[in-house]
Structure formats: C-alpha cells, structure tokens
PDB file of C-alpha atoms and ligand atoms in Angstrom:
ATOM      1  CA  UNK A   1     -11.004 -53.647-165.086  1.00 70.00           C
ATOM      2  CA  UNK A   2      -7.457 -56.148-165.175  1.00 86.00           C
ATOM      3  CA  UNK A   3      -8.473 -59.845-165.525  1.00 94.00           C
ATOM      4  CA  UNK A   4      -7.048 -61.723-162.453  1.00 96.00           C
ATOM      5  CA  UNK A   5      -4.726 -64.311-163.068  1.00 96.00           C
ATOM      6  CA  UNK A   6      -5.001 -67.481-161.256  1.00 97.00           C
ATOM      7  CA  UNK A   7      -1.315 -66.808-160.274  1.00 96.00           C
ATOM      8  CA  UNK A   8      -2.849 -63.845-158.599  1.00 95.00           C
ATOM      9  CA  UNK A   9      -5.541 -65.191-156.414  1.00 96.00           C
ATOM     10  CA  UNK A  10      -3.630 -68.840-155.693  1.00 96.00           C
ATOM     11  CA  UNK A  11      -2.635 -67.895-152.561  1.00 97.00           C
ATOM     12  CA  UNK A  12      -5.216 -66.286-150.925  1.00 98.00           C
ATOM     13  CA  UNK A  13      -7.470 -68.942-149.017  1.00 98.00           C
ATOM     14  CA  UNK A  14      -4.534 -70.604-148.014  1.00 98.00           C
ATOM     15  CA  UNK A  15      -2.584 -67.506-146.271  1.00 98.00           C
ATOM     16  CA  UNK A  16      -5.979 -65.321-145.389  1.00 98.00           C
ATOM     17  CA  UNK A  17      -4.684 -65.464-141.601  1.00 98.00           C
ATOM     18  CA  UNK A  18      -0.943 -64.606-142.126  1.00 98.00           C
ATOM     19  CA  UNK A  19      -2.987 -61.590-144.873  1.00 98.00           C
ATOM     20  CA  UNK A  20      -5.044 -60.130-142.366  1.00 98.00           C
ATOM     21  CA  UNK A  21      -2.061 -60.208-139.606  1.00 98.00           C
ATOM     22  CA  UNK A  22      -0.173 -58.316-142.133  1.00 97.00           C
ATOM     23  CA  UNK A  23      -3.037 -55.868-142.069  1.00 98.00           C
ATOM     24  CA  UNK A  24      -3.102 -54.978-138.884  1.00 98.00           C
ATOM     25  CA  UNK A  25       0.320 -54.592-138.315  1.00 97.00           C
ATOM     26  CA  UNK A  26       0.216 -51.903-141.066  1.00 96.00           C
ATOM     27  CA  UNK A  27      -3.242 -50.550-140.339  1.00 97.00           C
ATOM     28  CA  UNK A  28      -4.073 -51.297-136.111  1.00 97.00           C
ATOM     29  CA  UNK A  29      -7.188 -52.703-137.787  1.00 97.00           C
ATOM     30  CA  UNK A  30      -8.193 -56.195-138.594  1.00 97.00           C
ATOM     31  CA  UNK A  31      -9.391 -57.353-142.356  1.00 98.00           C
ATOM     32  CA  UNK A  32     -13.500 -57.305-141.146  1.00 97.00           C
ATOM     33  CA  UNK A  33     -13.202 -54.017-138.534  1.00 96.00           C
ATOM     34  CA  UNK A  34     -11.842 -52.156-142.147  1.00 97.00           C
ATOM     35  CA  UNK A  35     -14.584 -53.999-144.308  1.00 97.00           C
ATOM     36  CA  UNK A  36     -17.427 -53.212-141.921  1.00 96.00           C
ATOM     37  CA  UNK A  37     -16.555 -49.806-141.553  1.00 96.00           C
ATOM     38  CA  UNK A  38     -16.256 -49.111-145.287  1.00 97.00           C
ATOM     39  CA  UNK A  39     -19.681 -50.820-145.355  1.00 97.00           C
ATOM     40  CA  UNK A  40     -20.887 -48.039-142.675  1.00 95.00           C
ATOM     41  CA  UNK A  41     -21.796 -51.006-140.095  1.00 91.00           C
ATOM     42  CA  UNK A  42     -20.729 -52.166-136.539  1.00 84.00           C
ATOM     43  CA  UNK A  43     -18.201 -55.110-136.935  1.00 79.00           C
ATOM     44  CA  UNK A  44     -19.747 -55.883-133.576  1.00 79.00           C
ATOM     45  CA  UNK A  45     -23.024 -55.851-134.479  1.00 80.00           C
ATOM     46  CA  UNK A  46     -22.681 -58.151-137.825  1.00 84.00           C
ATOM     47  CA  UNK A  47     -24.219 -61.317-136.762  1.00 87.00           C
ATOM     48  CA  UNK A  48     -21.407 -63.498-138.936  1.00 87.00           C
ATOM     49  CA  UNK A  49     -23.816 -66.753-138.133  1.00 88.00           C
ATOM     50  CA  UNK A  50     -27.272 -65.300-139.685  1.00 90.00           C
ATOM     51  CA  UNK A  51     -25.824 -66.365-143.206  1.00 95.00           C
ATOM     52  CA  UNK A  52     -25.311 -68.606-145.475  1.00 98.00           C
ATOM     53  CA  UNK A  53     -23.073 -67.672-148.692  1.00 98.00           C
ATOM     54  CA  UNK A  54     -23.175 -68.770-152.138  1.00 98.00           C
ATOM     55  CA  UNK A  55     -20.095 -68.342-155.072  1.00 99.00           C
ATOM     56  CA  UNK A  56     -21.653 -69.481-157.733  1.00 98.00           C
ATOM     57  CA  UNK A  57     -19.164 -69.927-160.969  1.00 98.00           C
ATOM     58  CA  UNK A  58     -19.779 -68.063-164.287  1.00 98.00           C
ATOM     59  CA  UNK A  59     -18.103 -69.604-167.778  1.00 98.00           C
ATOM     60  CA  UNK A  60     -19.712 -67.142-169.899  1.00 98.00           C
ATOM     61  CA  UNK A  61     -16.787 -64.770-172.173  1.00 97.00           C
ATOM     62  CA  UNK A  62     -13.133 -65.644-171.115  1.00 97.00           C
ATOM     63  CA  UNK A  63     -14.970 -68.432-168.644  1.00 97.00           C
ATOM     64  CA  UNK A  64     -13.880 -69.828-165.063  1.00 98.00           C
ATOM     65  CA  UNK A  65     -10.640 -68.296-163.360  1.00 98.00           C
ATOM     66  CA  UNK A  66      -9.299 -71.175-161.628  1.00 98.00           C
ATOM     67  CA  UNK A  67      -9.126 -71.054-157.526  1.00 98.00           C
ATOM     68  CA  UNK A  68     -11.590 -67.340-157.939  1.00 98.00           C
ATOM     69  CA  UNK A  69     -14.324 -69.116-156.456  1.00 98.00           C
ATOM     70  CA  UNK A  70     -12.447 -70.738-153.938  1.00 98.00           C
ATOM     71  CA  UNK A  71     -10.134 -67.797-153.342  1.00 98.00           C
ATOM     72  CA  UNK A  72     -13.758 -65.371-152.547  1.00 98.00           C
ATOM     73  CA  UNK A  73     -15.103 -68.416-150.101  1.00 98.00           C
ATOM     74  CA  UNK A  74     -11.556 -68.780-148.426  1.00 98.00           C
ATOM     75  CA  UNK A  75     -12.086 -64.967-147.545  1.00 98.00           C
ATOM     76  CA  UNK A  76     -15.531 -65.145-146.315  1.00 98.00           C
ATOM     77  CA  UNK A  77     -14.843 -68.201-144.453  1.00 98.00           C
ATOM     78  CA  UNK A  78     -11.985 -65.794-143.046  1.00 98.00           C
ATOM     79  CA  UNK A  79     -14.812 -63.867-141.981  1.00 97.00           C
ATOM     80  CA  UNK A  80     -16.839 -66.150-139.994  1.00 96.00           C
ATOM     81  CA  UNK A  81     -19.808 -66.643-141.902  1.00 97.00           C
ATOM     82  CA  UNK A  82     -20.985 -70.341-143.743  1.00 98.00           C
ATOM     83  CA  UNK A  83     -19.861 -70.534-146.886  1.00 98.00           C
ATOM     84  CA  UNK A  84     -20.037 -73.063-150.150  1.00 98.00           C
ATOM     85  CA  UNK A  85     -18.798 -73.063-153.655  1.00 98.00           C
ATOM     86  CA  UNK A  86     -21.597 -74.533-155.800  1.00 98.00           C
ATOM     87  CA  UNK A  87     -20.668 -77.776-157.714  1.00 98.00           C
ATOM     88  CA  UNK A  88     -22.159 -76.118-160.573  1.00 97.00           C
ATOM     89  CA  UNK A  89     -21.426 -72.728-162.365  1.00 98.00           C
ATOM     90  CA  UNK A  90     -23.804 -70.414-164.101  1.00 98.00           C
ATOM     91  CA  UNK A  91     -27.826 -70.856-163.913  1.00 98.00           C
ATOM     92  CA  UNK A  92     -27.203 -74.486-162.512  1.00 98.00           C
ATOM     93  CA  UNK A  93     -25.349 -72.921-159.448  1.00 98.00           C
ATOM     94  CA  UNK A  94     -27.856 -70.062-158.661  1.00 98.00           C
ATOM     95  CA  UNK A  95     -30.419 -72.889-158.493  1.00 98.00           C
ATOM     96  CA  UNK A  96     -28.094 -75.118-156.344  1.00 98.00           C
ATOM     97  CA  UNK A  97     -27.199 -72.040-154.332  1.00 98.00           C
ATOM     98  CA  UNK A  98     -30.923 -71.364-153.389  1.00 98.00           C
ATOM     99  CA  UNK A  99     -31.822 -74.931-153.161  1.00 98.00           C
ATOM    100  CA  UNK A 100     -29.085 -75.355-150.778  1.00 98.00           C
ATOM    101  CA  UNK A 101     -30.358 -72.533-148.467  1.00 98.00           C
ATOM    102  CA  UNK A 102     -27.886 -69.530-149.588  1.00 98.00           C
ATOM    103  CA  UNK A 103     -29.012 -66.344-148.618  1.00 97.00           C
ATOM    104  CA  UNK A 104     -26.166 -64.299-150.236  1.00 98.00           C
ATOM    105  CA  UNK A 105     -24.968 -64.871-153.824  1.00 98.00           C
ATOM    106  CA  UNK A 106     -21.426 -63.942-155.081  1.00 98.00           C
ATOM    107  CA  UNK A 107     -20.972 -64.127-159.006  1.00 98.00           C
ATOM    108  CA  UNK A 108     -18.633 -62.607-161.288  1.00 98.00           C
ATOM    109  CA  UNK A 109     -18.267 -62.216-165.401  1.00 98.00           C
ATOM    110  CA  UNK A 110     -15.987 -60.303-167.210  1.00 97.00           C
ATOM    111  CA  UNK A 111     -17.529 -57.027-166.528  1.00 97.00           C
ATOM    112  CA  UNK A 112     -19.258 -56.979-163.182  1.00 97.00           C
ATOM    113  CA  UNK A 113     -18.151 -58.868-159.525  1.00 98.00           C
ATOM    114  CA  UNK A 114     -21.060 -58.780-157.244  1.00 98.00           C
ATOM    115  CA  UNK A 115     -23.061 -59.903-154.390  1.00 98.00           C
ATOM    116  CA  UNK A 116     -26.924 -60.435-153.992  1.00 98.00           C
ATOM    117  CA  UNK A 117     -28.772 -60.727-150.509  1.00 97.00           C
ATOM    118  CA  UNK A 118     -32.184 -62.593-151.208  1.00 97.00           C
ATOM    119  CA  UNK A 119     -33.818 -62.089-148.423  1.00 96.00           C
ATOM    120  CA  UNK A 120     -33.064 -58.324-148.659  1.00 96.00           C
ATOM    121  CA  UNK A 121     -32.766 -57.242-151.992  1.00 97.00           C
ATOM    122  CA  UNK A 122     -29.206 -55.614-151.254  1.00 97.00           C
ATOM    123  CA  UNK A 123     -26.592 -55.628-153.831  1.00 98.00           C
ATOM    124  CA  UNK A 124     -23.130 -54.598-153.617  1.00 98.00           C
ATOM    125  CA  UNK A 125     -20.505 -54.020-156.602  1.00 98.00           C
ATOM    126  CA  UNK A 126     -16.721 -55.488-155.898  1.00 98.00           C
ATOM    127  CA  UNK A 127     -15.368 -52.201-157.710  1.00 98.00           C
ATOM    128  CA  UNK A 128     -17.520 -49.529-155.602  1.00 98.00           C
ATOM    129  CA  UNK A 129     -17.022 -51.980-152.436  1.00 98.00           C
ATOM    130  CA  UNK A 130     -12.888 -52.160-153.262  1.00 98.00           C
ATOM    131  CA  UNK A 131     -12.657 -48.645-153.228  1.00 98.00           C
ATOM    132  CA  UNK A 132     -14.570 -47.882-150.209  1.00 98.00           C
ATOM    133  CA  UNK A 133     -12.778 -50.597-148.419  1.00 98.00           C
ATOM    134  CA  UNK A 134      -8.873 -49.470-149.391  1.00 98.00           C
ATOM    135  CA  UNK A 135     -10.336 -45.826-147.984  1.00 98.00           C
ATOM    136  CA  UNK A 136     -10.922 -47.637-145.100  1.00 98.00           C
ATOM    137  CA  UNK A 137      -7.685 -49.288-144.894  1.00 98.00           C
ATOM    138  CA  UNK A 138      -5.957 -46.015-145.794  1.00 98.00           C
ATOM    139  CA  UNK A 139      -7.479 -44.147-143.267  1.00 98.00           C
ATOM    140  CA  UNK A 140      -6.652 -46.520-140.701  1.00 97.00           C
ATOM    141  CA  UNK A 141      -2.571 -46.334-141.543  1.00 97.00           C
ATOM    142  CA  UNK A 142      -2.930 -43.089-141.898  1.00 97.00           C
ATOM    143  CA  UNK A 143      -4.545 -42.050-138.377  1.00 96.00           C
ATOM    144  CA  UNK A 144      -7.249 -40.082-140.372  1.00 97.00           C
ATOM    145  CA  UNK A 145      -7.832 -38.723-143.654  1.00 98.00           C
ATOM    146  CA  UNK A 146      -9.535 -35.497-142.456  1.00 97.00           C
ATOM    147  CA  UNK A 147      -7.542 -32.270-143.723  1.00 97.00           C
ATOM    148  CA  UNK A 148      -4.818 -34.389-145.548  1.00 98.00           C
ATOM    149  CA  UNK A 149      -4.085 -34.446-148.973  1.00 98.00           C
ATOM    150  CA  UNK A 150      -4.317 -37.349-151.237  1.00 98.00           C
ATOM    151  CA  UNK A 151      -3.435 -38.141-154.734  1.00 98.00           C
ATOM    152  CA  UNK A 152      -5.461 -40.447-156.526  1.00 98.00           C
ATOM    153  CA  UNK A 153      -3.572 -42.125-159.584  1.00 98.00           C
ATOM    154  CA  UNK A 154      -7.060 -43.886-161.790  1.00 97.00           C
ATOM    155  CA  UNK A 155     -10.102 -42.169-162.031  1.00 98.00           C
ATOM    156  CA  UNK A 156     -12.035 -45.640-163.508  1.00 96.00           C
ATOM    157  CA  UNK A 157     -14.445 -47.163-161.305  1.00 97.00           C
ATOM    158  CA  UNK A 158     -12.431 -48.222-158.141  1.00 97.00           C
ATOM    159  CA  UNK A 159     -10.679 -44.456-158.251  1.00 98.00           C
ATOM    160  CA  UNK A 160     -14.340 -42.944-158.562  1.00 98.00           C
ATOM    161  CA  UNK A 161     -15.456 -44.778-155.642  1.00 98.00           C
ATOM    162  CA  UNK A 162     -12.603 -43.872-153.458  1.00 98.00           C
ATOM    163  CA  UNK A 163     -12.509 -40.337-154.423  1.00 98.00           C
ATOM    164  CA  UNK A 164     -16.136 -40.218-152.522  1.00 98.00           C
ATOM    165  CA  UNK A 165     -14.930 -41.891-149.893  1.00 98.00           C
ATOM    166  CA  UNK A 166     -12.244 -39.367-149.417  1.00 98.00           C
ATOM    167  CA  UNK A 167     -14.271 -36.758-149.776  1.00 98.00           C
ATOM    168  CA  UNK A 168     -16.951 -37.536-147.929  1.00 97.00           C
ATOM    169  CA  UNK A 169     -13.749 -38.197-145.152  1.00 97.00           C
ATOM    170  CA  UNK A 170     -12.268 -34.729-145.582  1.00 97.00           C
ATOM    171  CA  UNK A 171      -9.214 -35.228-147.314  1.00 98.00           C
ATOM    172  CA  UNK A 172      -8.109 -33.173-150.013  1.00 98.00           C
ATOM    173  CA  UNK A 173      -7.753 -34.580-153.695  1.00 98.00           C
ATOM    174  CA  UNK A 174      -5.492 -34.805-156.211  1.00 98.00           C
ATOM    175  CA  UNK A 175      -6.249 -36.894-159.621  1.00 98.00           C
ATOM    176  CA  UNK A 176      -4.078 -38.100-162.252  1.00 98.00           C
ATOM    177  CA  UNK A 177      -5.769 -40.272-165.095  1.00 98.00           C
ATOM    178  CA  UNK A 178      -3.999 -40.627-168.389  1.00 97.00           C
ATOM    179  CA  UNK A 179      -7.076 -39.906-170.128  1.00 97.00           C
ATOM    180  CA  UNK A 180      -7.397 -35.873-168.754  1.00 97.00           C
ATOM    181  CA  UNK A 181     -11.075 -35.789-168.960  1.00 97.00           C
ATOM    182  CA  UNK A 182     -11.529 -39.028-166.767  1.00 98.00           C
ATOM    183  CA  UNK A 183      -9.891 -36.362-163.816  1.00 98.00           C
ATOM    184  CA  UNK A 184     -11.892 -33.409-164.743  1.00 98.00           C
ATOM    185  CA  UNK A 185     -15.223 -35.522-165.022  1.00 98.00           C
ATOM    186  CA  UNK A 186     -14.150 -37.392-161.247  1.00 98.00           C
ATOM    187  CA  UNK A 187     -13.088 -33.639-160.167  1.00 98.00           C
ATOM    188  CA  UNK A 188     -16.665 -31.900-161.572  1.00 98.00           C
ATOM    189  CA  UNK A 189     -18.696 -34.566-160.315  1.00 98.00           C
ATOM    190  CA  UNK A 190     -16.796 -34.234-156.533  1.00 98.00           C
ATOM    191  CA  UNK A 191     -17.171 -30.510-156.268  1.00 97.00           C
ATOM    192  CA  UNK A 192     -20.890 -31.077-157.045  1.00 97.00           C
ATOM    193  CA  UNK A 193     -21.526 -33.694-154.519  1.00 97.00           C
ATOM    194  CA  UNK A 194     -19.038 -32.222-151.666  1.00 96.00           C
ATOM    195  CA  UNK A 195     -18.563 -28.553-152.740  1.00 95.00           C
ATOM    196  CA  UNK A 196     -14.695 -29.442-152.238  1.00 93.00           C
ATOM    197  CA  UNK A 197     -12.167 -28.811-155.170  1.00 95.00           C
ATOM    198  CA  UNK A 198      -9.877 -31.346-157.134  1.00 97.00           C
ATOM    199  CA  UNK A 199      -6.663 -30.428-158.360  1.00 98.00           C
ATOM    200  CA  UNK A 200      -5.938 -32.548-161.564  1.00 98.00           C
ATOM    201  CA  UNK A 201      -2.662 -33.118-162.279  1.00 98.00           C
ATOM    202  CA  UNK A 202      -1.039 -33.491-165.413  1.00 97.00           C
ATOM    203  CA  UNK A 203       2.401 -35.107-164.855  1.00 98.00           C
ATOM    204  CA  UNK A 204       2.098 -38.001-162.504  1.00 97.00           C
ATOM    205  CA  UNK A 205       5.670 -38.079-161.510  1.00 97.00           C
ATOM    206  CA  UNK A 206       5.774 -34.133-160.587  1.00 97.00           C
ATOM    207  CA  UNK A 207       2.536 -35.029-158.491  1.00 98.00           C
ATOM    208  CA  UNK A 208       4.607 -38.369-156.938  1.00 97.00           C
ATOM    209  CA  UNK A 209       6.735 -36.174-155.654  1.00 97.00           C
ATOM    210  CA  UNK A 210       4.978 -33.573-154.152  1.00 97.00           C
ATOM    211  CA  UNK A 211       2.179 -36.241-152.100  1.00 98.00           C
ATOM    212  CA  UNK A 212       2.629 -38.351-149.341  1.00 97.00           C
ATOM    213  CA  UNK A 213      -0.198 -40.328-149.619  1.00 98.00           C
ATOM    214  CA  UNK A 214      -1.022 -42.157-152.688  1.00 98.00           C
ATOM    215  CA  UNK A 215      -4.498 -44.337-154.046  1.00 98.00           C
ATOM    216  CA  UNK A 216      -2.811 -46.293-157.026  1.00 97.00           C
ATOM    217  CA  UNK A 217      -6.205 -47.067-158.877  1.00 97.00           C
ATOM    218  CA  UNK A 218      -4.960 -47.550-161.985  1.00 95.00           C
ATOM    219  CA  UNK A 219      -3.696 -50.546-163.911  1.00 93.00           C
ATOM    220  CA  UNK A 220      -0.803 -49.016-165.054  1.00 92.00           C
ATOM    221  CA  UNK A 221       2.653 -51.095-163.982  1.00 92.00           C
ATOM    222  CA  UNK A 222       5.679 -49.659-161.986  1.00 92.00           C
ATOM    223  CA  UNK A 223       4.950 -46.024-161.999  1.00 95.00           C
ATOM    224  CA  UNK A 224       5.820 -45.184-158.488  1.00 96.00           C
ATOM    225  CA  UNK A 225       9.876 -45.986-157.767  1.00 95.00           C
ATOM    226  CA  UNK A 226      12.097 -45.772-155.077  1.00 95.00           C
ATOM    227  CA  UNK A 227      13.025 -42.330-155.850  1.00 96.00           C
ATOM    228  CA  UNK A 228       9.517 -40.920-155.212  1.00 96.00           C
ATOM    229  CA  UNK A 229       9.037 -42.831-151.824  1.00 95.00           C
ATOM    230  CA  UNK A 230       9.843 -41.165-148.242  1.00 93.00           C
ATOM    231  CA  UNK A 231       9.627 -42.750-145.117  1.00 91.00           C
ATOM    232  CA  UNK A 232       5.970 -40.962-144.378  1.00 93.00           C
ATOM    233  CA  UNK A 233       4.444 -42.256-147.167  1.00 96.00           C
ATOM    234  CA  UNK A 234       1.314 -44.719-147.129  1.00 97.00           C
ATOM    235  CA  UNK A 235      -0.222 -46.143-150.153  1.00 98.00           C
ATOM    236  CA  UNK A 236      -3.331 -48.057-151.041  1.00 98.00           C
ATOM    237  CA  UNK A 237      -3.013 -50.020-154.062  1.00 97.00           C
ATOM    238  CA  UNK A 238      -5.612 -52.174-155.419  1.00 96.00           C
ATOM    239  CA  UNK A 239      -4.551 -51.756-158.837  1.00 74.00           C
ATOM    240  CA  UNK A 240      -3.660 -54.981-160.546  1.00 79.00           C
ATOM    241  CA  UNK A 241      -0.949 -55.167-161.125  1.00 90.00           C
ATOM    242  CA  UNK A 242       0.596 -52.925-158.655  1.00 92.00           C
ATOM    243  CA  UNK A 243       2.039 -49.482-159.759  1.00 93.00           C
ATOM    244  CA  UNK A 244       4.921 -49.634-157.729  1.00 95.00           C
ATOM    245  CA  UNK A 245       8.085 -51.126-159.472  1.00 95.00           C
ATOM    246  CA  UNK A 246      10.127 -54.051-158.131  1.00 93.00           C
ATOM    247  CA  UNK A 247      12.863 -52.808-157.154  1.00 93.00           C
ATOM    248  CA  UNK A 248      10.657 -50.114-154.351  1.00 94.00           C
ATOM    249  CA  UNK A 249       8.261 -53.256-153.278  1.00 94.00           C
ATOM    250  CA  UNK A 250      11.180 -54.565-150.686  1.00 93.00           C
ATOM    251  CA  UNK A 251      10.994 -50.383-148.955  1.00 93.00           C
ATOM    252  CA  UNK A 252       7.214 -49.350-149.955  1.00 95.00           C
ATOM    253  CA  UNK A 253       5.741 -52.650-148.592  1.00 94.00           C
ATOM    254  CA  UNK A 254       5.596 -52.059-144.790  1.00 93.00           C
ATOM    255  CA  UNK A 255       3.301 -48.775-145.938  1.00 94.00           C
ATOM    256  CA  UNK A 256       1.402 -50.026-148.538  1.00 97.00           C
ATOM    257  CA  UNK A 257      -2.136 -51.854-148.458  1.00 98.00           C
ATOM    258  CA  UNK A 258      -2.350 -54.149-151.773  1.00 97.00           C
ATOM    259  CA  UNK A 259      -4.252 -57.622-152.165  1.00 97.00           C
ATOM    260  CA  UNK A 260      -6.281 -58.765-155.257  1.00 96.00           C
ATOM    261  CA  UNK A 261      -9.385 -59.302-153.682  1.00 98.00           C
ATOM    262  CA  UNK A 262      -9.506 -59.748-149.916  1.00 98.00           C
ATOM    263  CA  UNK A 263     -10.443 -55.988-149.102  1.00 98.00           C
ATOM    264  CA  UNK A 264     -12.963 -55.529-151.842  1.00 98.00           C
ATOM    265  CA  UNK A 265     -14.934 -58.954-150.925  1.00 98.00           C
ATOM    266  CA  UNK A 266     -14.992 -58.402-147.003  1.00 98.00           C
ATOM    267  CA  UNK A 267     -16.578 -55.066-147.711  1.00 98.00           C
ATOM    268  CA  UNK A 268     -19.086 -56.093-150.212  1.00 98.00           C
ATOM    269  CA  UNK A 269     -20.204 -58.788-147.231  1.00 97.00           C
ATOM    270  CA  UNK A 270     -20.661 -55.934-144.819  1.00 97.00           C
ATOM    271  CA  UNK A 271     -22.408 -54.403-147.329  1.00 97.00           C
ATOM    272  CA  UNK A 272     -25.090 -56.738-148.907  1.00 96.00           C
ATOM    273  CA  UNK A 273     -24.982 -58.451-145.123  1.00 95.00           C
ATOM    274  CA  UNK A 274     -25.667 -55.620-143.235  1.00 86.00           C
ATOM    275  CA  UNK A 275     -28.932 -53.927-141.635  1.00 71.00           C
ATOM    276  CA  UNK A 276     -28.124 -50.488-142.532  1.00 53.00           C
ATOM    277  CA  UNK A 277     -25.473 -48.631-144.727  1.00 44.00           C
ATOM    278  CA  UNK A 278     -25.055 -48.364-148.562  1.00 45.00           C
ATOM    279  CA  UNK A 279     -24.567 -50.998-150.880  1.00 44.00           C
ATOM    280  CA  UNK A 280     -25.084 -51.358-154.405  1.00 43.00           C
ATOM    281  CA  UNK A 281     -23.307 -50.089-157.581  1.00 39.00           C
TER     282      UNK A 281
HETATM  283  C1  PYL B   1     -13.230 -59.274-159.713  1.00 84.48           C
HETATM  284  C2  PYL B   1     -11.835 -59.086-160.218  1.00 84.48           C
HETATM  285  C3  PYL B   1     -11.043 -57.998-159.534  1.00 84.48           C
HETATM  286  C4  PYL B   1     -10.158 -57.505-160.609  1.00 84.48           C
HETATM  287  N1  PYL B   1     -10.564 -57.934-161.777  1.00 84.48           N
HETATM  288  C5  PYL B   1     -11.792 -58.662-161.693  1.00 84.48           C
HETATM  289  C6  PYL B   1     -11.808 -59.884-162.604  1.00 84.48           C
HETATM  290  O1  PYL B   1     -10.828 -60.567-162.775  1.00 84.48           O
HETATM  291  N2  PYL B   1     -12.991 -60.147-163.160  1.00 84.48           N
HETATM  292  C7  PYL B   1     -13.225 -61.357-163.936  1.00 84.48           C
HETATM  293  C8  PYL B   1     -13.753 -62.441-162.973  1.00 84.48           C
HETATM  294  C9  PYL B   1     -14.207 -63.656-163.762  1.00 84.48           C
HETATM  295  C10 PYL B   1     -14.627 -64.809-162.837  1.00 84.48           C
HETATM  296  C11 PYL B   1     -15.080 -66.042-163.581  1.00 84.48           C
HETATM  297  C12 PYL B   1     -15.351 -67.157-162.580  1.00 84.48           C
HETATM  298  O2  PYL B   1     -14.369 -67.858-162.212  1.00 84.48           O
HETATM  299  O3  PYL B   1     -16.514 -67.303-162.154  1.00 84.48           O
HETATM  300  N3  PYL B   1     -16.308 -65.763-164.376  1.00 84.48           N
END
C-alpha cells in the first residue's frame, strides 16, 4: 500500500463539494449514493444523524500524516454525519474518542486504515471498502458492468476487492499484476467463488489496447498514455499515484474516477454505519 503524501490529501476537506460535483458529472451519482451502494445499503435509509465519528491519530512507524485526520473528517462531515478529530493521537485519542461519546472510530497505521462501530461490533477495511466503492463508481459511468469486460491492472488488496465486486456484478475480467502469480492466485480464487474465468494477461500494454474499461489498482506510475485511450473509455483509478501519464490526464480526466481517499472512506461509513450489508476486512 503507497504512503499518502500530505501534498496528496491537502486539498480534500477544503474542495469535498467542488469533488463530489465532479463525481456526478462523470458518474450521474453523488459521492454517498456510490458509497452506500458499495456498502450494499439504502443512501436513503442511512440515518446520517444517529452518529457520532471519531479519527483518532496514530504516531506509531513513519507517525502522523499531516491534514490525514482532518482530510477523513472533512469527508465525513461531507457526508452529513458529526464528526471530531481527537486532540490526542494513539491510546489517548481512543479514550477521548469514547469519553467524548464517539460511536464510530477511524484509525490508521502504516499497514491497516479502518473503522470500528462500538455499539455494533462492525469493522470495515479502507482497502476492501476502496475497491468496492471505485466498482461502484465504475459501474455508475459505465451504465452497468453486467456482460462487459474489464481489465484490472493490480491484483494487491484494493484489485482483489474489486475483482469480487466485478464479479459478483457480471463483468468479465482481465488481470495484469507484474508479479504473474498475484493474477493467477486473484484469477483461481474468482473462478472458485463465481465459477467465472479470468484471463491473465501478460503484457499490459497489448491488454491497454484491446480494453475499454480499465481498474488501475496498482501503484505503478504513467502506464496508461494517450495512445492507448479512445473516446469510450472509463477508468477507475485509486492507485496512488495514478497510472495514467501527464501528458493523457488533460483527455482521460472527464472518464476517469481518481481521489486519494474520498471514495474509500464514504464507503467504509456505509459500511461500519449501516444496519445490514458486509463490512469488515
Ligand atoms: C490509508 C491510505 C490510503 C493509501 N495509503 C494509505 C496510507 O497512506 N496509510 C498510512 C496512513 C498513516 C496515517 C497516520 C496518521 O496520520 O494517523 N498514522
């Protein structure tokens, strides 16, 4: 998993509304209709007032990202629901967060992102929620995923998770991952949960040119360049950093879904907030 920057995240509470506008001009669908229906619930039946949020800092390994606590609350705030930053990181802040009435905790290290509901139990991971909620997103640009083939460029733990979701949508897979076995271990473990096939590909750009519909889950840079887009193509990419080059942002843009963590955080709310639906890791 890529280390955010706080160059990467800077932004994000401050331009959530201009973010999620962007959204649904690319996708018909707003920022928390996506998240709740990667999260399997009713945006209209997600009581946004019932809860109180917690981010609670971590220093532990490379320590506090500066504005990543502040750039998950600006997002949930986004979202409707109360939320607070505790003054404190680490085991301070849990016990600030639940002394201060939280009922859903949001911590991250250097290895895991989640989200804890205490009153339920529910837990939801940010790399199983961000690739259930760019399915979502993709679906949405893409009037359905049902039939239509994808290739999905990562097969780590945000490329696993949206490989499900694709599956379990009807679409038909492709995988590149540099490391061969990552695809044929992503392709076995498909074909044993959905009984449908994976082709894994061995030469990404070959495979760029022969899909209109890309899931860049990879952290690879600048892979996917102007001379492998067409004007159907839609891409998901919450790789950081992004896989398409520079000089193809300006033309891929308008059909691409990419943000560092505003998809991946409104799902794992739906998730760990919700009455029903999966959660977890
Ligand atoms: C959750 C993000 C998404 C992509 N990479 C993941 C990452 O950067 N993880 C590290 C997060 C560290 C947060 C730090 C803090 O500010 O509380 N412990």
């Amino acid at each position: 998993m890529t280390r955010l920057k706080s160059d990467d995240i800077s932004s994000v509470a401050s331009r959530i509304t201009e973010y999620d506008a962007e959204l649904q001009r690319k996708t018909g669908q707003s920022l928390s209709h996506i998240a709740a229906r990667a999260a399997g619930q009713d945006a209209g039946q997600f009581d946004t007032k019932r809860f109180k949020v917690a981010v609670v800092p971590l220093s532990c390994g490379e320590g506090i990202i500066g504005g990543f606590s502040e750039a998950v609350a600006g997002i949930i705030a986004h979202l409707g629901v109360e939320v607070f930053v505790t003054a404190t990181p680490d085991a301070a802040g849990l016990a600030e967060a639940v002394e201060r009435g939280a009922d859903i905790i949001f911590q991250a290290d250097d290895f895991r992102f989640v989200a804890v509901n205490l009153r339920t139990g529910k837990t939801a991971d940010n790399s199983v929620a961000t690739g259930r909620g760019y399915v979502a997103a993709l679906e949405a640009m893409c009037g359905g995923l049902e039939g239509k083939q994808v290739l999905l460029v990562g097969a780590g733990q945000v490329g696993r998770s949206a490989a499900m979701a694709m599956a379990a949508r009807g679409a038909g897979l492709s995988v590149f991952d540099v490391k061969q076995n990552a695809s044929y271990d992503l392709a076995s473990d498909v074909y044993l949960r959905f009984g449908c096939r994976v082709t894994v590909e061995t030469d990404l750009d070959a495979a760029l040119y022969r899909h209109r519909i890309v899931f860049d889950a990879s952290p690879a840079e600048g892979f996917l360049g102007i001379r492998h887009l067409t004007p159907e193509m839609r891409i998901a990419a919450p790789g950081i950093p992004l896989g398409i080059e520079p000089a193809a942002w300006a033309q891929a843009e308008v059909r691409t879904v990419h943000d560092p963590l505003q998809l991946g955080v409104a799902t794992m709310l739906y998730e760990v907030g919700g009455s029903t639906g999966q959660g977890g890791g």
